Coordinates of C-alpha atoms and ligand atoms in Angstrom, one line a residue:
Chain I
X1 CA 40.5 67.4 121.1
X2 CA 41.2 64.8 118.4
X3 CA 43.0 62.1 120.2
X4 CA 43.8 60.1 117.1
X5 CA 46.4 62.3 115.6
X6 CA 49.1 63.0 118.3
X7 CA 51.4 66.0 117.3
X8 CA 54.7 64.8 116.0
X9 CA 57.7 64.6 118.4
X10 CA 59.6 67.9 118.5
X11 CA 63.0 67.6 117.0
X12 CA 66.1 68.6 119.1
X13 CA 68.5 71.0 117.6
X14 CA 71.9 71.9 119.0
X15 CA 74.1 74.7 117.7
X16 CA 77.7 75.7 118.5
X17 CA 80.3 78.3 117.6
X18 CA 83.8 76.8 117.5
X19 CA 86.5 79.0 115.9
X20 CA 83.8 81.3 114.5
X21 CA 82.6 84.8 115.0
X22 CA 78.9 84.1 115.8
X23 CA 78.0 85.7 112.5
X24 CA 76.4 82.5 111.4
X25 CA 74.3 82.4 114.6
X26 CA 73.2 86.0 113.8
X27 CA 72.2 84.9 110.4
X28 CA 70.1 82.1 111.9
X29 CA 68.3 84.7 114.1
X30 CA 67.8 86.7 110.9
X31 CA 65.0 84.3 109.8
X32 CA 63.0 86.8 112.1
X33 CA 59.4 85.9 112.7
X34 CA 59.9 82.5 111.3
X35 CA 61.7 81.8 114.6
X36 CA 58.1 81.4 116.1
X37 CA 57.4 78.8 113.7
X38 CA 60.6 77.1 114.4
X39 CA 60.2 76.9 118.2
X40 CA 56.8 75.3 117.6
X41 CA 58.6 72.5 115.9
X42 CA 61.9 72.1 117.6
X43 CA 63.5 72.3 121.1
X44 CA 66.9 73.8 121.4
X45 CA 69.6 71.4 123.0
X46 CA 73.1 73.0 123.8
X47 CA 73.3 76.3 122.0
X48 CA 74.3 79.9 122.8
X49 CA 70.4 80.4 122.7
X50 CA 70.0 78.1 125.8
X51 CA 72.1 77.5 128.9
X52 CA 72.6 73.8 128.3
X53 CA 76.2 72.9 128.7
X54 CA 76.4 69.5 127.1
X55 CA 74.9 68.4 123.9
X56 CA 72.3 65.5 124.0
X57 CA 72.7 65.4 127.9
X58 CA 69.2 63.9 128.3
X59 CA 68.5 62.5 124.8
X60 CA 69.9 62.2 121.4
X61 CA 70.0 65.3 119.4
X62 CA 68.5 65.2 115.9
X63 CA 70.3 68.0 114.2
X64 CA 73.6 69.6 115.2
X65 CA 74.6 73.0 113.5
X66 CA 78.3 73.6 113.8
X67 CA 79.7 77.2 113.1
X68 CA 83.4 77.7 113.0
X69 CA 86.5 75.6 112.4
X70 CA 88.9 73.9 114.7
X71 CA 91.7 76.2 116.2
X72 CA 92.4 74.4 119.6
X73 CA 91.8 71.1 121.5
X74 CA 88.6 72.2 123.1
X75 CA 87.1 72.8 119.8
X76 CA 87.9 69.2 118.8
X77 CA 86.4 67.8 122.0
X78 CA 83.2 69.8 121.5
X79 CA 83.0 68.8 117.9
X80 CA 83.5 65.0 118.7
X81 CA 80.7 65.2 121.3
X82 CA 78.4 66.8 118.8
X83 CA 79.2 64.1 116.2
X84 CA 78.7 61.3 118.7
X85 CA 75.2 62.7 120.0
X86 CA 73.8 64.3 116.9
X87 CA 72.0 62.2 114.2
X88 CA 72.6 64.8 111.5
X89 CA 75.6 67.1 111.7
X90 CA 75.7 70.2 109.4
X91 CA 78.9 72.3 108.8
X92 CA 77.6 75.9 108.8
X93 CA 79.5 78.7 107.2
X94 CA 82.9 79.3 105.6
X95 CA 85.1 78.6 108.8
X96 CA 83.4 75.1 109.5
X97 CA 83.6 74.2 105.8
X98 CA 87.0 75.5 104.9
X99 CA 88.8 76.8 108.1
X100 CA 87.8 80.3 106.9
X101 CA 89.7 83.5 107.7
X102 CA 91.1 82.0 111.0
X103 CA 93.0 79.5 108.7
X104 CA 95.0 82.6 107.4
X105 CA 97.3 81.7 110.3
X106 CA 98.2 78.3 109.0
X107 CA 101.5 79.6 107.3
X108 CA 102.7 81.0 110.6
X109 CA 104.3 79.2 113.5
X110 CA 101.9 79.2 116.5
X111 CA 104.8 79.9 118.9
X112 CA 105.8 82.9 116.9
X113 CA 102.2 84.2 116.8
X114 CA 101.8 83.8 120.6
X115 CA 105.1 85.6 121.1
X116 CA 104.2 88.5 119.0
X117 CA 100.7 88.9 120.3
X118 CA 101.3 88.3 124.0
X119 CA 105.1 88.6 124.3
X120 CA 105.3 85.1 125.7
X121 CA 103.4 81.7 125.2
X122 CA 100.5 81.9 127.7
X123 CA 100.6 78.8 129.9
X124 CA 97.4 79.1 132.1
X125 CA 96.1 75.5 132.5
X126 CA 92.6 76.8 131.8
X127 CA 93.5 77.6 128.3
X128 CA 93.0 75.0 125.6
X129 CA 96.0 74.1 123.6
X130 CA 96.0 75.7 120.1
X131 CA 96.3 73.4 117.0
X132 CA 99.2 74.1 114.8
X133 CA 96.7 74.5 111.9
X134 CA 93.1 75.7 111.9
X135 CA 91.2 72.8 110.4
X136 CA 87.8 72.6 108.7
X137 CA 85.5 70.2 110.6
X138 CA 85.3 67.6 107.9
X139 CA 88.9 66.7 108.5
X140 CA 88.1 65.5 111.9
X141 CA 84.5 64.2 111.9
X142 CA 82.1 63.0 109.2
X143 CA 79.6 65.7 108.3
X144 CA 76.2 65.0 106.8
X145 CA 75.5 68.5 105.1
X146 CA 77.2 71.8 104.6
X147 CA 75.6 75.3 104.4
X148 CA 78.2 77.7 102.7
X149 CA 78.4 81.4 103.2
X150 CA 80.0 84.0 105.3
X151 CA 77.5 83.9 106.8
X152 CA 75.0 81.6 105.0
X153 CA 71.9 83.8 104.2
X154 CA 69.0 83.5 106.6
X155 CA 66.9 82.0 103.8
X156 CA 69.4 79.3 103.5
X157 CA 69.1 78.4 107.2
X158 CA 65.4 78.5 106.9
X159 CA 65.4 76.1 103.8
X160 CA 67.9 73.7 105.5
X161 CA 65.8 73.5 108.5
X162 CA 62.6 73.0 106.7
X163 CA 64.2 70.3 104.6
X164 CA 65.5 68.4 107.6
X165 CA 62.3 68.8 109.6
X166 CA 60.5 67.4 106.6
X167 CA 62.9 64.5 106.3
X168 CA 64.3 65.6 103.0
X169 CA 67.9 65.9 101.9
X170 CA 68.7 69.5 101.8
X171 CA 69.7 71.0 98.6
X172 CA 70.2 74.7 98.7
X173 CA 68.1 76.7 96.1
X174 CA 70.1 78.3 93.3
X175 CA 71.3 81.7 94.6
X176 CA 71.5 80.5 98.2
X177 CA 75.0 79.1 97.7
X178 CA 77.5 81.8 98.5
X179 CA 81.0 81.7 99.7
X180 CA 81.4 85.2 100.9
Chain O
X1 CA 76.1 78.1 51.4
X2 CA 73.2 75.8 52.0
X3 CA 69.9 77.2 52.9
X4 CA 69.9 75.8 56.4
X5 CA 72.9 76.4 58.6
X6 CA 74.6 73.2 59.8
X7 CA 73.9 72.3 63.4
X8 CA 74.9 69.9 66.1
X9 CA 72.9 68.8 69.0
X10 CA 73.8 70.0 72.6
X11 CA 71.6 68.2 75.2
X12 CA 68.7 68.1 72.8
X13 CA 69.1 71.7 71.5
X14 CA 70.2 72.4 68.0
X15 CA 73.2 74.7 67.9
X16 CA 74.2 76.4 64.6
X17 CA 77.9 76.2 63.8
X18 CA 80.2 78.3 61.7
X19 CA 83.6 77.4 60.2
X20 CA 86.3 77.3 62.8
X21 CA 83.9 76.8 65.6
X22 CA 84.8 74.7 68.7
X23 CA 81.9 73.1 70.6
X24 CA 82.2 75.8 73.2
X25 CA 82.5 78.8 71.0
X26 CA 79.4 77.7 69.0
X27 CA 77.4 77.1 72.2
X28 CA 78.5 80.4 73.7
X29 CA 77.3 82.3 70.5
X30 CA 74.0 80.5 70.8
X31 CA 73.8 81.7 74.6
X32 CA 74.1 78.2 75.9
X33 CA 76.5 77.9 78.9
X34 CA 79.1 75.1 78.9
X35 CA 80.9 75.5 82.3
X36 CA 84.5 76.7 81.7
X37 CA 87.4 78.4 83.4
X38 CA 90.4 78.7 81.1
X39 CA 88.6 79.6 78.0
X40 CA 88.1 83.2 76.5
X41 CA 87.2 84.2 73.1
X42 CA 90.0 86.7 73.1
X43 CA 92.8 84.1 73.0
X44 CA 93.5 80.6 71.7
X45 CA 92.3 77.5 73.6
X46 CA 94.5 75.8 76.1
X47 CA 92.3 73.0 77.5
X48 CA 94.0 73.3 80.8
X49 CA 91.2 73.2 83.3
X50 CA 89.0 70.5 81.8
X51 CA 85.9 72.0 83.4
X52 CA 84.3 72.2 79.8
X53 CA 84.5 68.4 79.4
X54 CA 81.6 67.2 77.4
X55 CA 80.6 63.9 75.8
X56 CA 80.9 64.1 71.9
X57 CA 79.2 60.9 70.5
X58 CA 79.8 59.5 74.0
X59 CA 83.6 60.4 74.1
X60 CA 84.8 62.9 76.7
X61 CA 86.5 65.9 75.0
X62 CA 87.3 69.4 76.1
X63 CA 84.6 71.6 74.4
X64 CA 86.9 74.6 74.2
X65 CA 89.4 73.1 71.8
X66 CA 87.3 70.4 70.0
X67 CA 85.9 71.4 66.7
X68 CA 82.1 71.4 66.4
X69 CA 81.0 68.8 63.8
X70 CA 77.7 69.1 62.1
X71 CA 75.1 66.4 63.1
X72 CA 77.1 65.5 66.2
X73 CA 75.4 64.6 69.4
X74 CA 77.0 66.4 72.4
X75 CA 76.1 65.8 76.1
X76 CA 77.0 68.4 78.7
X77 CA 74.3 68.2 81.5
X78 CA 74.7 64.5 82.6
X79 CA 74.6 63.5 86.2
X80 CA 78.1 61.9 85.9
X81 CA 79.6 65.1 84.2
X82 CA 78.1 67.2 86.9
X83 CA 79.8 65.1 89.7
X84 CA 83.1 65.3 87.8
X85 CA 82.8 69.0 87.4
X86 CA 82.0 69.3 91.1
X87 CA 85.1 67.2 92.2
X88 CA 87.3 69.3 89.8
X89 CA 86.1 72.5 91.4
X90 CA 86.7 71.1 94.9
X91 CA 90.2 70.0 93.9
X92 CA 90.9 73.6 92.7
X93 CA 89.6 75.0 95.9
X94 CA 91.8 72.7 98.2
X95 CA 94.9 73.0 96.1
X96 CA 95.0 76.8 96.6
X97 CA 94.1 79.2 99.5
X98 CA 90.7 80.6 98.6
X99 CA 89.4 82.9 101.2
X100 CA 86.4 84.2 99.5
X101 CA 85.1 86.3 102.4
X102 CA 88.3 88.4 102.3
X103 CA 88.9 88.4 98.4
X104 CA 88.6 91.5 96.2
X105 CA 87.5 89.3 93.3
X106 CA 84.4 87.9 95.2
X107 CA 81.4 88.3 93.1
X108 CA 83.4 88.8 89.9
X109 CA 85.2 85.5 90.1
X110 CA 84.6 82.8 87.6
X111 CA 85.8 79.9 89.9
X112 CA 83.5 81.1 92.6
X113 CA 80.4 81.3 90.3
X114 CA 81.2 77.9 88.6
X115 CA 81.3 76.3 92.0
X116 CA 78.1 78.0 93.1
X117 CA 76.5 76.8 89.9
X118 CA 77.9 73.3 90.4
X119 CA 76.1 73.2 93.7
X120 CA 79.3 73.0 95.7
X121 CA 78.5 73.2 99.5
X122 CA 81.6 71.5 100.8
X123 CA 85.2 70.9 99.9
X124 CA 85.1 67.0 100.1
X125 CA 88.8 66.7 100.2
X126 CA 91.6 67.5 102.6
X127 CA 92.6 71.2 102.5
X128 CA 96.2 71.5 101.4
X129 CA 97.0 75.0 102.4
X130 CA 100.0 75.3 100.1
X131 CA 102.7 78.0 101.0
X132 CA 102.8 80.6 98.2
X133 CA 104.2 84.0 99.0
X134 CA 102.3 87.0 97.5
X135 CA 104.2 89.1 95.0
X136 CA 103.2 92.8 95.5
X137 CA 106.4 94.1 93.8
X138 CA 104.7 95.7 90.8
X139 CA 103.4 99.2 91.3
X140 CA 100.1 98.7 89.7
X141 CA 99.4 94.9 89.6
X142 CA 99.2 92.5 92.5
X143 CA 100.0 88.8 91.9
X144 CA 98.3 86.6 94.6
X145 CA 99.5 83.0 93.7
X146 CA 97.3 81.5 96.5
X147 CA 94.3 82.1 94.2
X148 CA 96.0 81.1 90.8
X149 CA 94.3 78.1 89.2
X150 CA 97.0 77.9 86.5
X151 CA 94.4 78.6 83.7
X152 CA 97.1 80.2 81.5
X153 CA 94.8 83.0 80.4
X154 CA 97.5 85.5 81.4
X155 CA 100.1 83.5 79.6
X156 CA 98.2 83.6 76.4
X157 CA 97.0 87.1 76.7
X158 CA 100.6 88.4 77.3
X159 CA 101.8 86.3 74.4
X160 CA 99.0 86.7 71.8
X161 CA 97.6 90.1 72.6
X162 CA 100.3 92.1 74.3
X163 CA 103.2 90.4 72.4
X164 CA 105.3 90.3 75.6
X165 CA 105.5 86.8 76.9
X166 CA 105.6 87.9 80.6
X167 CA 104.2 84.5 81.9
X168 CA 104.8 80.9 81.6
X169 CA 103.9 77.8 83.5
X170 CA 106.6 75.8 85.1
X171 CA 107.1 72.8 87.5
X172 CA 105.2 69.6 87.7
X173 CA 102.2 68.2 89.5
X174 CA 101.2 69.9 92.8
X175 CA 104.4 72.1 92.4
X176 CA 103.2 73.6 89.1
X177 CA 103.2 77.3 89.2
X178 CA 103.0 80.5 87.2
X179 CA 106.5 81.8 86.3
X180 CA 107.2 85.5 85.6
X181 CA 109.8 86.5 83.1
X182 CA 112.0 88.9 84.9
X183 CA 115.6 88.8 86.3
X184 CA 114.3 88.4 89.8
X185 CA 111.2 86.3 88.9
X186 CA 109.2 89.1 90.4
X187 CA 106.3 90.9 88.7
X188 CA 107.7 94.4 89.5
X189 CA 110.8 93.7 87.4
X190 CA 108.9 92.3 84.4
X191 CA 107.6 94.1 81.3
X192 CA 103.9 93.9 82.5
X193 CA 102.0 97.2 82.3
X194 CA 98.6 97.7 83.9
X195 CA 97.4 98.7 80.4
X196 CA 98.2 95.1 79.1
X197 CA 95.3 92.8 78.6
X198 CA 97.2 90.2 80.6
X199 CA 96.7 92.4 83.7
X200 CA 92.9 92.1 83.4
X201 CA 92.1 88.7 82.0
X202 CA 92.6 86.6 85.2
X203 CA 89.2 84.7 85.9
X204 CA 90.0 84.6 89.6
X205 CA 91.6 87.0 92.1
X206 CA 95.3 86.1 91.3
X207 CA 96.3 88.8 89.0
X208 CA 94.5 92.1 90.1
X209 CA 95.1 95.7 89.1
X210 CA 95.9 97.6 92.4
X211 CA 93.6 100.2 94.1
X212 CA 90.4 99.2 92.5
X213 CA 89.5 96.1 94.4
X214 CA 86.4 97.4 96.0
X215 CA 85.6 100.2 93.5
X216 CA 82.5 98.2 92.6
X217 CA 80.9 97.3 95.9
X218 CA 80.0 93.7 97.0
X219 CA 76.4 93.3 95.9
X220 CA 76.7 95.1 92.6
X221 CA 79.2 92.8 91.0
X222 CA 79.2 90.8 87.8
X223 CA 77.7 87.5 89.2
X224 CA 75.6 89.1 91.9
X225 CA 71.9 88.9 91.4
X226 CA 68.8 89.8 93.4
X227 CA 68.6 86.1 94.5
X228 CA 72.0 86.2 96.1
X229 CA 72.2 89.7 97.5
X230 CA 68.6 90.1 98.7
Ligands
LIG301 S1 89.9 84.0 93.6 FE1 87.6 83.5 93.6 S2 87.4 81.5 94.5 FE2 89.4 82.3 95.1 S3 89.1 83.4 97.0 FE3 88.8 84.9 95.4 S4 86.6 85.0 94.9 FE4 87.1 83.1 96.2
LIG302 S1 97.3 84.4 87.3 FE1 95.1 84.2 86.8 S2 95.1 84.2 84.6 FE2 97.2 83.6 85.2 S3 97.3 81.4 85.3 FE3 96.8 82.1 87.3 S4 94.5 82.0 87.4 FE4 95.2 82.0 85.2
LIG303 S1 87.5 75.7 79.3 FE1 88.0 73.9 78.2 S2 89.5 73.0 79.4 FE2 89.3 74.9 80.5

């Protein structure tokens, strides 16, 4: 074995779905066999793909991918922890970038919505408090990059990850920017 | 007529011009794209969106209403104009309520494709989420003001092509909105017919003929390409 060239440190990648539908995560998995390449080069931190509960628990996380906007207080807490522990934070998909379809409720009163859906305002202490508006994540934390699409195409995920792994500023190829 | 057509220079390319040409109309005829939203060759110019801003001999002008001048040097693809176009598009997105994933116009929308071409990945600004009630009162045409970018194409088409003057722009600043000439202010009580050009000229999903929203499936629309739909 050639001892003079140690393999580069694996990057840590965390992912989370806030007020999202997991469609962006499904699109990430759609990179298919390129996933084998990916796991050679990264370790997954907190993510629906692992069972890690807190991002960056043992170490800083290099890349955080955030799907979904902010619809409740728990979303805000998780997002702030991601921002604090992740070196590069990427807003992934229409909901993280614009609020997305959940933000269709922004014209309605939250109390009225609860009343008409549940017949009362649920008050279980386990339930996170809803925000009065669904927010895109850049209104609460600084984001470094955004990957648009509903969901972003698998090729857009792959390009973003490759750029970040190579230390380049990600610039989506023409055709990979979609908003639907 | 001289033997050689007069030309002007657009980003280093000679563009032939004819009498009455604006910078944008001459470029469009030559197949050169100057990003625009409120321009259509069917109606007069209004210079309302300013996306077509170019530098003519270093001076910023709206290409859709500025006469083309032989020998002039016009710049469109400069880094600072690109940034300006991006910011303008981001402002248009946050000033309305644009839910592209649920919009019938997606894939046929000029605002969407201009933003994609400008490389827009985020909104940059705070999302305003203005409150604008939908007007579905017309039997054949939907007015969805949440997507209206105040380009005035419908205003000009109704006036100049249909001879009806159904639309006007009213209000100021952020409260500017499209007005409808009818006793109730609603589209259903106006003289608009689905056969009018004004019912079809909207570059975004704000004025839409009803019941044809998804007649052309996503993936086979005007701005869909093999690149984007796989
Ligand atoms: S009008 Fe265009 S930009 Fe607005 S939501 Fe519809 S497709 Fe998107
Ligand atoms: S309804 Fe459409 S055509 Fe009319 S001003 Fe609004 S965006 Fe322009
Ligand atoms: S296209 Fe020229 S100002 Fe809108």
